XYZ file of C-alpha atoms in Angstrom:
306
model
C 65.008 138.223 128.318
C 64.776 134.367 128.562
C 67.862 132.483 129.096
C 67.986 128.574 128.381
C 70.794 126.800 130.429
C 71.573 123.013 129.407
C 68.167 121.944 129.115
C 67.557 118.007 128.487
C 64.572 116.088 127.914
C 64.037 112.436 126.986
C 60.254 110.484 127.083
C 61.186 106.868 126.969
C 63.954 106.245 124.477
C 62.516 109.528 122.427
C 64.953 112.300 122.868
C 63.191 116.145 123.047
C 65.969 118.094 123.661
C 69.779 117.712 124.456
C 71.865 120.162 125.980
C 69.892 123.460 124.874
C 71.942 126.641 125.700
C 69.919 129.219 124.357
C 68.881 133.245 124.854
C 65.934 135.379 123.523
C 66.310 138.508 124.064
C 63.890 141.392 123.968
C 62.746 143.238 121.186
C 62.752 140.087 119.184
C 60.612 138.003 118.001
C 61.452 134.518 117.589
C 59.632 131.915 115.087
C 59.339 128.555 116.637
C 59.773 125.653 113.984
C 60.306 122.449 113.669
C 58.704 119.282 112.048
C 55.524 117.947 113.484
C 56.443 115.925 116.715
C 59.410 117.705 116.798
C 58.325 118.995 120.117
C 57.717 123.207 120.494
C 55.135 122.763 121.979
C 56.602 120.961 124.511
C 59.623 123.562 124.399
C 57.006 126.296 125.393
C 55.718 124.699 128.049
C 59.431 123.859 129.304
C 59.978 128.415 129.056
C 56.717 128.995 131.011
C 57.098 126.392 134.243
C 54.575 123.849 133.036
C 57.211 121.187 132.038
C 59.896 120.764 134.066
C 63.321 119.643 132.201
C 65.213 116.821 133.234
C 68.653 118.696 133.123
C 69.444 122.308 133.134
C 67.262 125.571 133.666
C 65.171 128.075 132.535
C 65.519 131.696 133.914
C 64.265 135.624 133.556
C 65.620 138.631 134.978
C 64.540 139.814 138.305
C 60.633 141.023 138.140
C 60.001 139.848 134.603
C 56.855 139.476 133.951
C 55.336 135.867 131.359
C 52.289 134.830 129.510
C 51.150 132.822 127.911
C 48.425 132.168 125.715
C 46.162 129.765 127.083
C 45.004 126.387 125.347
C 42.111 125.343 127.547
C 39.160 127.818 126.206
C 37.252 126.214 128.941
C 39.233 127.880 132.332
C 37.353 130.892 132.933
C 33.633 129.588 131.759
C 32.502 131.681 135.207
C 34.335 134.802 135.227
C 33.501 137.747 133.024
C 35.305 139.221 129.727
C 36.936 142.062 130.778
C 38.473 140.392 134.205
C 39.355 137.445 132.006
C 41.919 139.747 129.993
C 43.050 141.179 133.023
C 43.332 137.796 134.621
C 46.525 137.440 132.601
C 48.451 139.983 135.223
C 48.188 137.877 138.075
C 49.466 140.148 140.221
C 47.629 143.148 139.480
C 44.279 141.285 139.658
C 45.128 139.499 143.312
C 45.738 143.486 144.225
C 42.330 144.305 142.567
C 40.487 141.628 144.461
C 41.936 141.696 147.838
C 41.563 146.009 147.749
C 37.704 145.427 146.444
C 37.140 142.904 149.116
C 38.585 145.096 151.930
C 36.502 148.265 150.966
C 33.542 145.968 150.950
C 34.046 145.184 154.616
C 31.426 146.737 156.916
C 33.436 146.194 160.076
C 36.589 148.445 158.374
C 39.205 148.335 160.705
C 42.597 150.346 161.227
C 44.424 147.727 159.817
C 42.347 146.999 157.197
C 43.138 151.457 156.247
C 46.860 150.666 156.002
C 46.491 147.101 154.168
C 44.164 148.936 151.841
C 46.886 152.149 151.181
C 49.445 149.250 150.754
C 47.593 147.718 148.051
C 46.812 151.422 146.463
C 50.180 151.670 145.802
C 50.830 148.610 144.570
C 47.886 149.253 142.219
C 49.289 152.227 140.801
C 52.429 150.899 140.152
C 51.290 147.933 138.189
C 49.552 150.218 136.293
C 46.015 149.518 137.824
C 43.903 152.574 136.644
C 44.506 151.664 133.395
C 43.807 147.929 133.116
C 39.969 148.065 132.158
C 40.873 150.945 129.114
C 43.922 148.639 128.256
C 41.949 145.535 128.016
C 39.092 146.794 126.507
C 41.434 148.226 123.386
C 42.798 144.734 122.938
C 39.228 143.383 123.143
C 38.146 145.700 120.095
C 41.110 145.337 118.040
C 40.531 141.635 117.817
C 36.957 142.264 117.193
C 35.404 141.677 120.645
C 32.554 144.188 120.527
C 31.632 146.230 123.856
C 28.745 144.737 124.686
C 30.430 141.178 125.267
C 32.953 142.607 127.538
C 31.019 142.337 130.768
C 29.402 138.652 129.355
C 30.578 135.479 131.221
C 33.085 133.460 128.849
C 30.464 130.386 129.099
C 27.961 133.105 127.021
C 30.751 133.356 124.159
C 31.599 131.313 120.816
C 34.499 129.747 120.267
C 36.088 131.672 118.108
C 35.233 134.434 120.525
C 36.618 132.834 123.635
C 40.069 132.322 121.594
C 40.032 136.063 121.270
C 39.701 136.627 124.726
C 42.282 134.313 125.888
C 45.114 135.832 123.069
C 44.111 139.586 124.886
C 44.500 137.794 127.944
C 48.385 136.533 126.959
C 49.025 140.081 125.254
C 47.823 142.604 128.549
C 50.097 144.287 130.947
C 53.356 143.929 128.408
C 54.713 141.067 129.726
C 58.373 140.945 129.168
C 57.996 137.631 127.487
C 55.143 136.585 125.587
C 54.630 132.853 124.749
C 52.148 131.830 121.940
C 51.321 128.596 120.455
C 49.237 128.806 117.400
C 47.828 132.264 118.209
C 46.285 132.497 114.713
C 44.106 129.570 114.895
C 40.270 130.471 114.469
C 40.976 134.152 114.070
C 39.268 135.984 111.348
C 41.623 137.847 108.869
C 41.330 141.331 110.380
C 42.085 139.699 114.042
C 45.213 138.598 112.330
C 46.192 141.937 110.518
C 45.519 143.378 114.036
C 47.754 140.695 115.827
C 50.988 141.018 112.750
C 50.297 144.950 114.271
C 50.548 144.896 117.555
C 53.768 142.047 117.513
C 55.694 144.185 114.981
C 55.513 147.526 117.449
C 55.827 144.890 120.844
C 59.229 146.241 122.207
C 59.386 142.797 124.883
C 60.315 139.082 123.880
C 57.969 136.990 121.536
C 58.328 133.702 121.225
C 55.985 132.171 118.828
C 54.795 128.849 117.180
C 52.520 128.966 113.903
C 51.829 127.031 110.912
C 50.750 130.171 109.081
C 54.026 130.954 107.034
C 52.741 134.042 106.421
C 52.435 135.200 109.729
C 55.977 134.525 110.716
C 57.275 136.773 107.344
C 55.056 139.414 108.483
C 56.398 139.088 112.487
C 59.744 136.741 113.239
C 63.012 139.124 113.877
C 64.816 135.714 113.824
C 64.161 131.798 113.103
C 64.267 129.339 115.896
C 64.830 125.988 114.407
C 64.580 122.635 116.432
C 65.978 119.487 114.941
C 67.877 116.357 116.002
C 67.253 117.413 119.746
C 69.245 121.254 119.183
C 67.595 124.581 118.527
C 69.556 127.170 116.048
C 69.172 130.403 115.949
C 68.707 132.568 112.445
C 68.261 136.314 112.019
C 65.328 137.009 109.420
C 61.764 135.832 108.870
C 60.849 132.002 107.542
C 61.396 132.860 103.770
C 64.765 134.181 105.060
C 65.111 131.565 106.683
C 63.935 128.688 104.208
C 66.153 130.266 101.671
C 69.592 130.097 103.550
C 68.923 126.301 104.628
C 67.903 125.843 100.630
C 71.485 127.150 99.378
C 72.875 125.323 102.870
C 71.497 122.173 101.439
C 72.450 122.814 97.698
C 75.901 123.837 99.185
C 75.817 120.831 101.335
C 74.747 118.381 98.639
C 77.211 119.731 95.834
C 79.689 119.347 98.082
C 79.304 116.023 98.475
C 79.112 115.103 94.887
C 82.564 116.432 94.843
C 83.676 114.241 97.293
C 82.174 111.465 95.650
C 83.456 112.521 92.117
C 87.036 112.725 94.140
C 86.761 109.174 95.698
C 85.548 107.974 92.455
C 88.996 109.362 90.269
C 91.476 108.079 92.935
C 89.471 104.557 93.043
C 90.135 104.940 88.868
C 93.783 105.886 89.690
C 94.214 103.393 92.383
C 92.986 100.446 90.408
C 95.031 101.742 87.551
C 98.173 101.997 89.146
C 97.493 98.549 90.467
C 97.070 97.330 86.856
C 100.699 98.784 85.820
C 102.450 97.273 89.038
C 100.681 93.959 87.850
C 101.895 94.163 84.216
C 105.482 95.601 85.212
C 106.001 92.390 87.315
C 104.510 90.467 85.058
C 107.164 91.914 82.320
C 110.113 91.770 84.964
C 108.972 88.023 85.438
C 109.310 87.209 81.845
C 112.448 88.676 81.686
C 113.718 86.619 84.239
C 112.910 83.343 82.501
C 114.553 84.747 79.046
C 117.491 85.148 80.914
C 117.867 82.306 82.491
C 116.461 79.856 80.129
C 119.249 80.287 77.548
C 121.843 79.161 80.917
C 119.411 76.390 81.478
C 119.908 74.921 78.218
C 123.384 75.592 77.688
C 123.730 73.568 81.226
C 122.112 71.270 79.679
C 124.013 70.820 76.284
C 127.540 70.570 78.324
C 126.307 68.090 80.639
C 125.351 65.867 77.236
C 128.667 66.319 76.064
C 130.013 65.471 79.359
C 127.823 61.918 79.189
């Protein structure tokens, strides 16, 4: 689980994010969205350390493991396939090359027997013997034959080195997986593969794609970010896009009501106006035919009078 605390973030006079309280919890996956600029990109970086937020936090529960999928297909032009993939449990593959590099020692010392068992059992526990089978299946499913897997990354296409990098983000079952745009340059089967191995993850996903598609055939819930505020919604995007539809037509009828409503009591306002006018107008007149008749009597006695 990922918990977001009261997390701010302004660039200039541009306001990210404002106060975003916010959990993701595991077996979910959650579909990023937002308009263009909107910034979940930015958001992702802000979960996995590489932003920091101006206000509030970011946390995990004690030992939980993150990746991410990496942008920069350049990183690991040097290293080889398979220890790229396994490059994404940083842990296990310090253990791996400290243990290799103290069994290579010709001068093996005492020390260097107990520092070695130490790191044995570390190894096991992270699930060590396994991590060349492991990252060799995710290699294959996303079509990265055998023979490339002991290549350097520099040997590789692009579209091949994008492979690597998503089996990279995916090994060692993090407890929260980050990916932004993990479909892009992926063949179709890659992608069938990928929809697979999401829908049976039992950790957190958190996930930002342009392929609506993809998030039907993945999101447990809708994250939506806009005006600075992220909302959660259970169900995929056409879920999703439907309930902020009949929000909207809700929203907008609504208002046509209210307008409708202003619009009668404006009618009744100016009408009852209209009547006060004429009924003082008639009281007025009334006034003068009652006292004119006095007025001209007056009048006639003070003629007499004369």
């Amino acid at each position: 689980m990922i918990t977001v605390s009261n997390v701010s973030l302004r660039y200039g006079d541009r306001k990210l994010f404002e106060d975003v309280n916010i959990k993701f919890t595991p077996g979910n996956c959650y579909g990023l969205i937002g308009a263009n600029g909107a910034g979940k990109s930015t958001f992702l970086k802000i979960l996995s350390g590489e932003i920091e937020a101006q206000t509030g936090n970011v946390s995990m529960g004690p030992d939980e493991r993150l990746a991410v999928l990496k942008q920069d297909h350049f990183e690991y032009e040097e290293h080889e396939v398979l220890n790229t993939v396994i490059m994404g449990h940083s842990r296990l593959y310090k253990v791996m090359q400290e243990k290799d590099a103290i069994y290579m020692k010709a001068d093996f010392t005492d020390e260097d027997g107990m520092r070695a068992a130490e790191l044995e059992g570390e190894f096991a526990e992270l699930n060590g013997w396994e991590a060349e089978s492991e990252a060799a299946i995710l290699l294959k499913g996303l079509g990265i034959t055998e023979e490339l897997h002991t290549k350097k990354m520099a040997d590789l296409t692009g579209s091949e080195k994008v492979k690597v990098l998503l089996a990279q983000a995916l090994f060692g079952k993090p407890d929260v997986l980050l990916l932004d745009e993990p479909t892009n340059h992926l063949d179709l089967a890659a992608i069938q593969w990928l929809e697979d191995f999401l829908i049976n993850f039992e950790n957190t996903v958190i996930v930002v794609s342009h392929d609506r598609h993809f998030l039907n055939k993945v999101c447990t819930h809708i994250a939506d970010l806009d005006f600075s505020k992220i909302q959660i919604y259970v169900g995929n995007y056409d879920f999703w896009y439907e309930s902020s539809q009949l929000a909207t037509k809700m929203a907008q009828d609504q208002n046509r009501k209210k307008k409708k409503r202003l619009k009668n009591y404006k009618h009744l306002f100016n009408d009852s106006v209209q009547m006060l006018q004429n009924q003082s107008k008639q009281l007025l007149v009334k006034s003068y035919l009652i006292k004119f008749p006095l007025m001209i009597l007056n009048l006639h006695r003070e003629n007499i009078l004369m």
